[in-house]
C-alpha cells in the first residue's frame, strides 16, 4: 500500500524523452614525433644516391584527437596544385582509434615518387571523415580537419642542384 500511496501522492513518472547531446566532435591535430627524422618545422634534404636501408621518406607524426574512439580519415598529397585544380592524393586510408589522445603514426613516401632536382611539397590531411572525392580535402563536419606540410629538397648525382627553392 505504501507504493500505491506514493504514486497517488505526487510521485512523478517522467513521460518526456530526454535528449542527450551528442559528444562534441573535436578536430584532430598533427604534430611531429619528438625525434622525427624529417620534422615539420624545417626543410628536409634527401640525396637519392645515399645508401639507405629503405628508400622511402618517413613522415613520423602524432595525431591528437580528444574523440578517442573516432576513426579518422587521411589523405597524402604530393606537389598538389592549388585548388580548385584537380588534386590527386598518393595515399589515403583510415587511422584507427587507440583509446588515447595521441595516435603515433608513420606514413612513408617512396623515393620513386620524389623527382631529383626539385623541392617537393608533401601534405598530410586528417579529418573525421572526408565529404567527397571531388573536393579532396573537405571534411563532412566543417572545421574537423588538420593539415601538415613537409618540404623536401631532393637531389642525386645527375641532378645535384634544386631548380626551384622550397617556398
Short mmCIF file of N, CA and C in Angstrom, two decimals:
data_model
loop_
_atom_site.label_atom_id
_atom_site.label_comp_id
_atom_site.label_asym_id
_atom_site.label_seq_id
_atom_site.Cartn_x
_atom_site.Cartn_y
_atom_site.Cartn_z
N UNK A 1 0.83 -1.20 0.00
CA UNK A 1 0.00 0.00 0.00
C UNK A 1 0.86 1.25 0.00
N UNK A 2 2.06 1.14 0.54
CA UNK A 2 2.95 2.30 0.59
C UNK A 2 3.32 2.75 -0.83
N UNK A 3 3.53 1.81 -1.74
CA UNK A 3 3.89 2.16 -3.12
C UNK A 3 2.73 2.86 -3.78
N UNK A 4 1.53 2.37 -3.56
CA UNK A 4 0.34 2.97 -4.13
C UNK A 4 0.14 4.39 -3.62
N UNK A 5 0.40 4.61 -2.35
CA UNK A 5 0.25 5.95 -1.76
C UNK A 5 1.26 6.92 -2.39
N UNK A 6 2.47 6.45 -2.63
CA UNK A 6 3.50 7.30 -3.22
C UNK A 6 3.08 7.70 -4.63
N UNK A 7 2.57 6.76 -5.39
CA UNK A 7 2.19 7.03 -6.77
C UNK A 7 1.03 8.02 -6.84
N UNK A 8 0.12 7.96 -5.87
CA UNK A 8 -1.03 8.85 -5.94
C UNK A 8 -0.78 10.16 -5.20
N UNK A 9 0.28 10.25 -4.42
CA UNK A 9 0.57 11.48 -3.69
C UNK A 9 1.73 12.27 -4.31
N UNK A 10 1.67 12.48 -5.58
CA UNK A 10 2.65 13.37 -6.20
C UNK A 10 3.93 12.69 -6.65
N UNK A 11 3.99 11.38 -6.59
CA UNK A 11 5.15 10.71 -7.19
C UNK A 11 5.12 11.01 -8.68
N UNK A 12 6.23 11.21 -9.27
CA UNK A 12 6.26 11.69 -10.66
C UNK A 12 6.92 10.64 -11.55
N UNK A 13 6.30 10.35 -12.63
CA UNK A 13 6.89 9.46 -13.63
C UNK A 13 7.10 10.30 -14.88
N UNK A 14 8.33 10.38 -15.33
CA UNK A 14 8.64 11.22 -16.50
C UNK A 14 8.14 10.54 -17.76
N UNK A 15 7.32 11.26 -18.51
CA UNK A 15 6.79 10.71 -19.75
C UNK A 15 7.48 11.35 -20.95
N UNK A 16 8.32 12.38 -20.70
CA UNK A 16 9.01 13.02 -21.82
C UNK A 16 10.34 12.32 -22.06
N UNK A 17 10.76 12.34 -23.31
CA UNK A 17 12.05 11.72 -23.61
C UNK A 17 13.16 12.72 -23.31
N UNK A 18 14.25 12.21 -22.86
CA UNK A 18 15.39 13.06 -22.52
C UNK A 18 16.34 13.07 -23.71
N UNK A 19 16.67 14.27 -24.17
CA UNK A 19 17.60 14.42 -25.30
C UNK A 19 19.02 14.44 -24.75
N UNK A 20 19.83 13.49 -25.17
CA UNK A 20 21.23 13.51 -24.80
C UNK A 20 21.99 14.20 -25.91
N UNK A 21 22.84 15.16 -25.53
CA UNK A 21 23.64 15.83 -26.55
C UNK A 21 24.69 14.86 -27.05
N UNK A 22 24.89 14.87 -28.36
CA UNK A 22 25.95 14.02 -28.87
C UNK A 22 27.28 14.65 -28.44
N UNK A 23 28.26 13.82 -28.17
CA UNK A 23 29.52 14.37 -27.70
C UNK A 23 30.12 15.31 -28.73
N UNK A 24 30.80 16.35 -28.25
CA UNK A 24 31.39 17.33 -29.16
C UNK A 24 32.46 16.66 -30.02
N UNK A 25 32.45 17.01 -31.29
CA UNK A 25 33.44 16.45 -32.20
C UNK A 25 34.60 17.45 -32.29
N UNK A 26 35.72 17.12 -31.68
CA UNK A 26 36.89 17.98 -31.71
C UNK A 26 37.70 17.68 -32.96
N UNK A 27 38.31 18.70 -33.57
CA UNK A 27 39.14 18.44 -34.73
C UNK A 27 40.45 17.75 -34.33
N UNK A 28 41.00 16.95 -35.22
CA UNK A 28 42.30 16.34 -34.95
C UNK A 28 43.40 17.41 -35.07
N UNK A 29 44.56 17.11 -34.51
CA UNK A 29 45.73 17.97 -34.73
C UNK A 29 46.93 17.09 -34.98
N UNK A 30 47.86 17.60 -35.79
CA UNK A 30 49.02 16.83 -36.21
C UNK A 30 50.28 17.54 -35.71
N UNK A 31 51.16 16.81 -35.05
CA UNK A 31 52.46 17.35 -34.65
C UNK A 31 53.54 16.34 -35.04
N UNK A 32 54.78 16.81 -35.11
CA UNK A 32 55.90 15.91 -35.39
C UNK A 32 56.18 15.04 -34.19
N UNK A 33 56.61 13.81 -34.46
CA UNK A 33 57.18 12.99 -33.39
C UNK A 33 58.38 13.76 -32.86
N UNK A 34 58.65 13.71 -31.54
CA UNK A 34 59.77 14.47 -30.99
C UNK A 34 61.11 14.18 -31.67
N UNK A 35 61.36 12.95 -32.05
CA UNK A 35 62.64 12.59 -32.67
C UNK A 35 62.49 12.25 -34.15
N UNK A 36 61.54 12.90 -34.82
CA UNK A 36 61.29 12.61 -36.24
C UNK A 36 62.53 12.88 -37.08
N UNK A 37 62.80 11.98 -38.00
CA UNK A 37 63.93 12.17 -38.92
C UNK A 37 63.70 13.39 -39.80
N UNK A 38 62.43 13.63 -40.19
CA UNK A 38 62.07 14.78 -41.01
C UNK A 38 60.98 15.57 -40.27
N UNK A 39 61.39 16.44 -39.32
CA UNK A 39 60.38 17.20 -38.57
C UNK A 39 59.66 18.22 -39.46
N UNK A 40 58.48 18.60 -39.01
CA UNK A 40 57.64 19.51 -39.79
C UNK A 40 58.20 20.93 -39.88
N UNK A 41 59.06 21.32 -38.97
CA UNK A 41 59.45 22.73 -38.89
C UNK A 41 60.72 23.07 -39.67
N UNK A 42 61.20 22.16 -40.52
CA UNK A 42 62.39 22.51 -41.31
C UNK A 42 62.34 21.82 -42.67
N UNK A 43 63.09 22.40 -43.61
CA UNK A 43 63.16 21.83 -44.96
C UNK A 43 64.04 20.59 -44.92
N UNK A 44 63.53 19.51 -45.44
CA UNK A 44 64.27 18.24 -45.45
C UNK A 44 65.16 18.18 -46.69
N UNK A 45 66.21 17.38 -46.60
CA UNK A 45 67.13 17.17 -47.73
C UNK A 45 67.31 15.67 -47.92
N UNK A 46 67.11 15.22 -49.13
CA UNK A 46 67.31 13.80 -49.44
C UNK A 46 68.20 13.71 -50.68
N UNK A 47 69.28 12.95 -50.55
CA UNK A 47 70.10 12.62 -51.71
C UNK A 47 69.76 11.18 -52.07
N UNK A 48 69.15 11.01 -53.23
CA UNK A 48 68.68 9.68 -53.63
C UNK A 48 69.82 8.68 -53.82
N UNK A 49 71.05 9.20 -53.93
CA UNK A 49 72.20 8.31 -54.10
C UNK A 49 72.76 7.82 -52.77
N UNK A 50 72.36 8.44 -51.66
CA UNK A 50 72.85 7.99 -50.35
C UNK A 50 72.34 6.59 -50.07
N UNK A 51 73.21 5.72 -49.57
CA UNK A 51 72.73 4.36 -49.26
C UNK A 51 71.79 4.38 -48.06
N UNK A 52 70.62 3.81 -48.23
CA UNK A 52 69.64 3.72 -47.14
C UNK A 52 69.07 2.31 -47.12
N UNK A 53 68.64 1.92 -45.94
CA UNK A 53 68.06 0.58 -45.79
C UNK A 53 66.75 0.47 -46.57
N UNK A 54 65.92 1.49 -46.42
CA UNK A 54 64.62 1.51 -47.10
C UNK A 54 64.51 2.82 -47.86
N UNK A 55 64.37 2.79 -49.19
CA UNK A 55 64.31 4.03 -49.97
C UNK A 55 62.95 4.72 -49.88
N UNK A 56 62.65 5.23 -48.70
CA UNK A 56 61.41 5.98 -48.51
C UNK A 56 61.60 7.01 -47.40
N UNK A 57 60.80 8.06 -47.50
CA UNK A 57 60.85 9.15 -46.53
C UNK A 57 59.78 8.90 -45.48
N UNK A 58 60.19 8.73 -44.20
CA UNK A 58 59.19 8.53 -43.15
C UNK A 58 58.60 9.87 -42.69
N UNK A 59 57.29 9.92 -42.61
CA UNK A 59 56.58 11.07 -42.05
C UNK A 59 56.10 10.63 -40.67
N UNK A 60 56.88 10.98 -39.64
CA UNK A 60 56.60 10.50 -38.29
C UNK A 60 55.84 11.57 -37.52
N UNK A 61 54.58 11.26 -37.22
CA UNK A 61 53.71 12.24 -36.58
C UNK A 61 52.97 11.64 -35.40
N UNK A 62 52.42 12.55 -34.61
CA UNK A 62 51.45 12.17 -33.58
C UNK A 62 50.17 12.90 -33.95
N UNK A 63 49.11 12.14 -34.11
CA UNK A 63 47.81 12.73 -34.39
C UNK A 63 47.05 12.73 -33.08
N UNK A 64 46.65 13.92 -32.67
CA UNK A 64 45.91 14.07 -31.42
C UNK A 64 44.44 14.28 -31.74
N UNK A 65 43.59 13.56 -31.00
CA UNK A 65 42.15 13.74 -31.16
C UNK A 65 41.47 13.36 -29.86
N UNK A 66 40.82 14.33 -29.20
CA UNK A 66 40.11 14.04 -27.94
C UNK A 66 38.97 13.05 -28.11
N UNK A 67 38.50 12.84 -29.34
CA UNK A 67 37.46 11.84 -29.61
C UNK A 67 38.17 10.49 -29.76
N UNK A 68 38.48 9.88 -28.61
CA UNK A 68 39.33 8.69 -28.54
C UNK A 68 38.85 7.54 -29.41
N UNK A 69 37.51 7.38 -29.54
CA UNK A 69 37.04 6.21 -30.27
C UNK A 69 36.59 6.54 -31.69
N UNK A 70 36.98 7.70 -32.20
CA UNK A 70 36.62 8.08 -33.56
C UNK A 70 37.69 7.60 -34.54
N UNK A 71 37.25 6.91 -35.59
CA UNK A 71 38.15 6.56 -36.68
C UNK A 71 38.34 7.82 -37.52
N UNK A 72 39.58 8.11 -37.88
CA UNK A 72 39.88 9.29 -38.68
C UNK A 72 40.26 8.85 -40.09
N UNK A 73 40.08 9.75 -41.04
CA UNK A 73 40.50 9.51 -42.43
C UNK A 73 41.69 10.39 -42.74
N UNK A 74 42.57 9.90 -43.62
CA UNK A 74 43.70 10.73 -44.04
C UNK A 74 43.90 10.63 -45.54
N UNK A 75 44.50 11.66 -46.08
CA UNK A 75 44.95 11.68 -47.48
C UNK A 75 46.30 12.37 -47.51
N UNK A 76 47.20 11.86 -48.34
CA UNK A 76 48.52 12.46 -48.52
C UNK A 76 48.62 12.93 -49.96
N UNK A 77 49.03 14.20 -50.11
CA UNK A 77 49.17 14.81 -51.42
C UNK A 77 50.64 15.12 -51.67
N UNK A 78 51.09 14.93 -52.90
CA UNK A 78 52.45 15.26 -53.30
C UNK A 78 52.39 16.31 -54.39
N UNK A 79 52.96 17.48 -54.11
CA UNK A 79 53.01 18.57 -55.09
C UNK A 79 51.63 18.86 -55.68
N UNK A 80 50.64 18.92 -54.83
CA UNK A 80 49.26 19.16 -55.28
C UNK A 80 49.14 20.58 -55.83
N UNK A 81 48.41 20.74 -56.93
CA UNK A 81 48.17 22.09 -57.45
C UNK A 81 47.23 22.84 -56.51
N UNK A 82 47.23 24.15 -56.65
CA UNK A 82 46.32 24.95 -55.82
C UNK A 82 44.88 24.64 -56.22
N UNK A 83 43.99 24.47 -55.22
CA UNK A 83 42.58 24.26 -55.56
C UNK A 83 42.09 25.47 -56.36
N UNK A 84 41.14 25.32 -57.24
CA UNK A 84 40.29 24.15 -57.44
C UNK A 84 40.85 23.15 -58.46
N UNK A 85 42.11 23.25 -58.83
CA UNK A 85 42.68 22.28 -59.76
C UNK A 85 42.51 20.87 -59.18
N UNK A 86 42.43 19.91 -60.05
CA UNK A 86 42.19 18.54 -59.60
C UNK A 86 43.38 18.01 -58.82
N UNK A 87 43.14 17.70 -57.57
CA UNK A 87 44.18 17.15 -56.71
C UNK A 87 44.02 15.64 -56.67
N UNK A 88 45.13 14.96 -56.77
CA UNK A 88 45.11 13.50 -56.66
C UNK A 88 46.01 13.14 -55.49
N UNK A 89 45.46 12.43 -54.54
CA UNK A 89 46.31 12.03 -53.42
C UNK A 89 47.12 10.81 -53.82
N UNK A 90 48.28 10.65 -53.16
CA UNK A 90 49.10 9.47 -53.46
C UNK A 90 48.83 8.36 -52.45
N UNK A 91 48.22 8.72 -51.34
CA UNK A 91 47.82 7.71 -50.35
C UNK A 91 46.55 8.19 -49.67
N UNK A 92 45.76 7.24 -49.19
CA UNK A 92 44.63 7.57 -48.34
C UNK A 92 44.28 6.35 -47.52
N UNK A 93 43.59 6.58 -46.42
CA UNK A 93 43.20 5.46 -45.58
C UNK A 93 42.57 5.94 -44.29
N UNK A 94 42.50 5.01 -43.35
CA UNK A 94 41.90 5.30 -42.04
C UNK A 94 42.96 5.21 -40.95
N UNK A 95 42.74 5.99 -39.91
CA UNK A 95 43.56 5.93 -38.71
C UNK A 95 42.65 5.41 -37.61
N UNK A 96 42.92 4.19 -37.17
CA UNK A 96 42.05 3.55 -36.18
C UNK A 96 42.20 4.21 -34.82
N UNK A 97 41.12 4.17 -34.03
CA UNK A 97 41.19 4.72 -32.67
C UNK A 97 42.15 3.89 -31.82
N UNK A 98 42.79 4.57 -30.86
CA UNK A 98 43.71 3.88 -29.95
C UNK A 98 43.19 3.87 -28.53
N UNK A 99 42.14 4.66 -28.27
CA UNK A 99 41.67 4.80 -26.90
C UNK A 99 42.46 5.84 -26.12
N UNK A 100 43.37 6.51 -26.81
CA UNK A 100 44.19 7.54 -26.18
C UNK A 100 44.12 8.82 -26.99
N UNK A 101 44.52 9.94 -26.38
CA UNK A 101 44.55 11.23 -27.06
C UNK A 101 45.50 11.20 -28.25
N UNK A 102 46.66 10.57 -28.06
CA UNK A 102 47.69 10.59 -29.10
C UNK A 102 47.72 9.28 -29.88
N UNK A 103 47.82 9.42 -31.18
CA UNK A 103 47.92 8.27 -32.08
C UNK A 103 49.21 8.42 -32.89
N UNK A 104 50.30 7.84 -32.43
CA UNK A 104 51.55 7.92 -33.21
C UNK A 104 51.40 7.15 -34.51
N UNK A 105 51.83 7.77 -35.61
CA UNK A 105 51.75 7.12 -36.92
C UNK A 105 52.97 7.49 -37.75
N UNK A 106 53.41 6.56 -38.56
CA UNK A 106 54.46 6.85 -39.54
C UNK A 106 53.91 6.50 -40.91
N UNK A 107 53.86 7.52 -41.77
CA UNK A 107 53.49 7.33 -43.17
C UNK A 107 54.80 7.37 -43.95
N UNK A 108 54.85 6.73 -45.10
CA UNK A 108 56.10 6.74 -45.87
C UNK A 108 55.83 7.15 -47.31
N UNK A 109 56.80 7.89 -47.85
CA UNK A 109 56.76 8.31 -49.24
C UNK A 109 57.93 7.63 -49.94
N UNK A 110 57.66 6.86 -50.96
CA UNK A 110 58.71 6.15 -51.70
C UNK A 110 59.62 7.14 -52.41
N UNK A 111 60.90 6.87 -52.39
CA UNK A 111 61.85 7.69 -53.15
C UNK A 111 61.48 7.72 -54.63
N UNK A 112 60.82 6.67 -55.13
CA UNK A 112 60.41 6.63 -56.53
C UNK A 112 59.44 7.76 -56.88
N UNK A 113 58.73 8.28 -55.86
CA UNK A 113 57.78 9.37 -56.10
C UNK A 113 58.45 10.75 -56.08
N UNK A 114 59.72 10.80 -55.67
CA UNK A 114 60.40 12.08 -55.47
C UNK A 114 61.42 12.32 -56.59
N UNK A 115 61.09 13.21 -57.51
CA UNK A 115 62.00 13.53 -58.61
C UNK A 115 63.16 14.37 -58.10
N UNK A 116 64.39 14.05 -58.53
CA UNK A 116 65.55 14.83 -58.10
C UNK A 116 65.58 16.21 -58.77
N UNK A 117 66.29 17.14 -58.11
CA UNK A 117 66.41 18.49 -58.63
C UNK A 117 65.21 19.36 -58.31
N UNK A 118 64.33 18.86 -57.43
CA UNK A 118 63.10 19.60 -57.12
C UNK A 118 62.90 19.72 -55.62
N UNK A 119 62.13 20.74 -55.28
CA UNK A 119 61.61 20.85 -53.92
C UNK A 119 60.18 20.33 -53.98
N UNK A 120 59.91 19.31 -53.18
CA UNK A 120 58.57 18.72 -53.17
C UNK A 120 57.79 19.17 -51.93
N UNK A 121 56.50 19.32 -52.11
CA UNK A 121 55.59 19.64 -51.01
C UNK A 121 54.74 18.40 -50.74
N UNK A 122 54.86 17.88 -49.54
CA UNK A 122 54.08 16.71 -49.13
C UNK A 122 53.09 17.17 -48.07
N UNK A 123 51.81 16.90 -48.29
CA UNK A 123 50.78 17.34 -47.36
C UNK A 123 50.00 16.16 -46.82
N UNK A 124 49.86 16.15 -45.52
CA UNK A 124 49.03 15.15 -44.83
C UNK A 124 47.78 15.87 -44.35
N UNK A 125 46.62 15.37 -44.74
CA UNK A 125 45.34 15.94 -44.33
C UNK A 125 44.60 14.88 -43.52
N UNK A 126 44.21 15.25 -42.29
CA UNK A 126 43.49 14.32 -41.41
C UNK A 126 42.14 14.95 -41.06
N UNK A 127 41.07 14.16 -41.21
CA UNK A 127 39.71 14.63 -40.91
C UNK A 127 38.96 13.51 -40.18
N UNK A 128 37.80 13.88 -39.62
CA UNK A 128 36.93 12.85 -39.07
C UNK A 128 36.43 11.95 -40.18
N UNK A 129 35.96 12.56 -41.27
CA UNK A 129 35.50 11.84 -42.45
C UNK A 129 35.52 12.82 -43.62
N UNK A 130 36.01 12.36 -44.78
CA UNK A 130 36.01 13.21 -45.96
C UNK A 130 34.60 13.26 -46.54
N UNK A 131 34.23 14.45 -47.04
CA UNK A 131 32.88 14.64 -47.57
C UNK A 131 32.75 14.16 -49.01
N UNK A 132 33.84 14.26 -49.78
CA UNK A 132 33.68 13.92 -51.19
C UNK A 132 35.00 13.54 -51.82
N UNK A 133 34.90 12.98 -53.02
CA UNK A 133 36.09 12.68 -53.80
C UNK A 133 36.35 13.78 -54.83
N UNK A 134 35.48 14.78 -54.85
CA UNK A 134 35.68 15.89 -55.78
C UNK A 134 36.50 16.98 -55.08
N UNK A 135 35.99 17.47 -53.95
CA UNK A 135 36.76 18.39 -53.13
C UNK A 135 37.57 17.51 -52.18
N UNK A 136 38.79 17.21 -52.55
CA UNK A 136 39.59 16.17 -51.92
C UNK A 136 39.91 16.41 -50.46
N UNK A 137 39.81 17.67 -49.99
CA UNK A 137 40.20 17.98 -48.61
C UNK A 137 39.02 18.31 -47.70
N UNK A 138 37.82 18.38 -48.23
CA UNK A 138 36.69 18.87 -47.44
C UNK A 138 36.17 17.79 -46.48
N UNK A 139 36.13 18.13 -45.18
CA UNK A 139 35.57 17.18 -44.22
C UNK A 139 34.04 17.26 -44.19
N UNK A 140 33.41 16.19 -43.72
CA UNK A 140 31.96 16.18 -43.56
C UNK A 140 31.55 17.29 -42.59
N UNK A 141 32.24 17.37 -41.45
CA UNK A 141 31.95 18.40 -40.45
C UNK A 141 32.95 19.53 -40.62
N UNK A 142 32.44 20.71 -40.96
CA UNK A 142 33.31 21.86 -41.19
C UNK A 142 34.23 22.08 -39.98
N UNK A 143 35.49 22.28 -40.24
CA UNK A 143 36.46 22.53 -39.17
C UNK A 143 37.07 21.26 -38.59
N UNK A 144 36.55 20.09 -38.95
CA UNK A 144 37.04 18.82 -38.40
C UNK A 144 38.22 18.35 -39.25
N UNK A 145 39.31 19.14 -39.22
CA UNK A 145 40.42 18.90 -40.14
C UNK A 145 41.70 19.47 -39.57
N UNK A 146 42.81 18.84 -39.89
CA UNK A 146 44.12 19.45 -39.70
C UNK A 146 45.00 19.01 -40.85
N UNK A 147 45.98 19.84 -41.17
CA UNK A 147 46.90 19.56 -42.26
C UNK A 147 48.32 19.81 -41.78
N UNK A 148 49.24 19.02 -42.30
CA UNK A 148 50.66 19.22 -42.02
C UNK A 148 51.39 19.18 -43.36
N UNK A 149 52.44 19.99 -43.47
CA UNK A 149 53.18 20.08 -44.73
C UNK A 149 54.67 19.87 -44.49
N UNK A 150 55.25 19.01 -45.31
CA UNK A 150 56.70 18.82 -45.34
C UNK A 150 57.21 19.40 -46.64
N UNK A 151 58.38 20.04 -46.59
CA UNK A 151 59.09 20.50 -47.77
C UNK A 151 60.36 19.69 -47.84
N UNK A 152 60.67 19.13 -49.00
CA UNK A 152 61.87 18.29 -49.11
C UNK A 152 62.60 18.57 -50.43
N UNK A 153 63.87 18.91 -50.28
CA UNK A 153 64.74 19.10 -51.44
C UNK A 153 65.37 17.76 -51.78
N UNK A 154 65.21 17.35 -53.04
CA UNK A 154 65.68 16.03 -53.45
C UNK A 154 66.73 16.20 -54.55
N UNK A 155 67.88 15.56 -54.34
CA UNK A 155 68.97 15.63 -55.32
C UNK A 155 69.52 14.23 -55.58
N UNK A 156 70.32 14.11 -56.62
CA UNK A 156 71.14 12.92 -56.87
C UNK A 156 72.33 13.36 -57.70
N UNK A 157 73.15 12.44 -58.12
CA UNK A 157 74.36 12.80 -58.87
C UNK A 157 74.03 13.51 -60.19
N UNK A 158 72.96 13.09 -60.86
CA UNK A 158 72.57 13.71 -62.13
C UNK A 158 71.91 15.07 -61.94
N UNK A 159 71.24 15.25 -60.82
CA UNK A 159 70.53 16.50 -60.51
C UNK A 159 70.99 16.99 -59.13
N UNK A 160 72.23 17.53 -59.05
CA UNK A 160 72.77 17.90 -57.73
C UNK A 160 72.25 19.22 -57.19
N UNK A 161 71.52 19.98 -58.00
CA UNK A 161 71.05 21.31 -57.61
C UNK A 161 69.53 21.35 -57.65
N UNK A 162 68.95 22.07 -56.69
CA UNK A 162 67.50 22.27 -56.66
C UNK A 162 67.17 23.38 -57.65
N UNK A 163 66.34 23.08 -58.66
CA UNK A 163 66.00 24.06 -59.70
C UNK A 163 65.14 25.19 -59.16
N UNK A 164 64.20 24.85 -58.27
CA UNK A 164 63.33 25.86 -57.69
C UNK A 164 63.29 25.65 -56.19
N UNK A 165 63.65 26.69 -55.45
CA UNK A 165 63.76 26.56 -53.99
C UNK A 165 62.38 26.31 -53.36
N UNK A 166 62.42 25.72 -52.19
CA UNK A 166 61.19 25.49 -51.42
C UNK A 166 60.63 26.84 -50.97
N UNK A 167 59.31 26.99 -51.10
CA UNK A 167 58.69 28.22 -50.61
C UNK A 167 57.26 27.98 -50.18
#
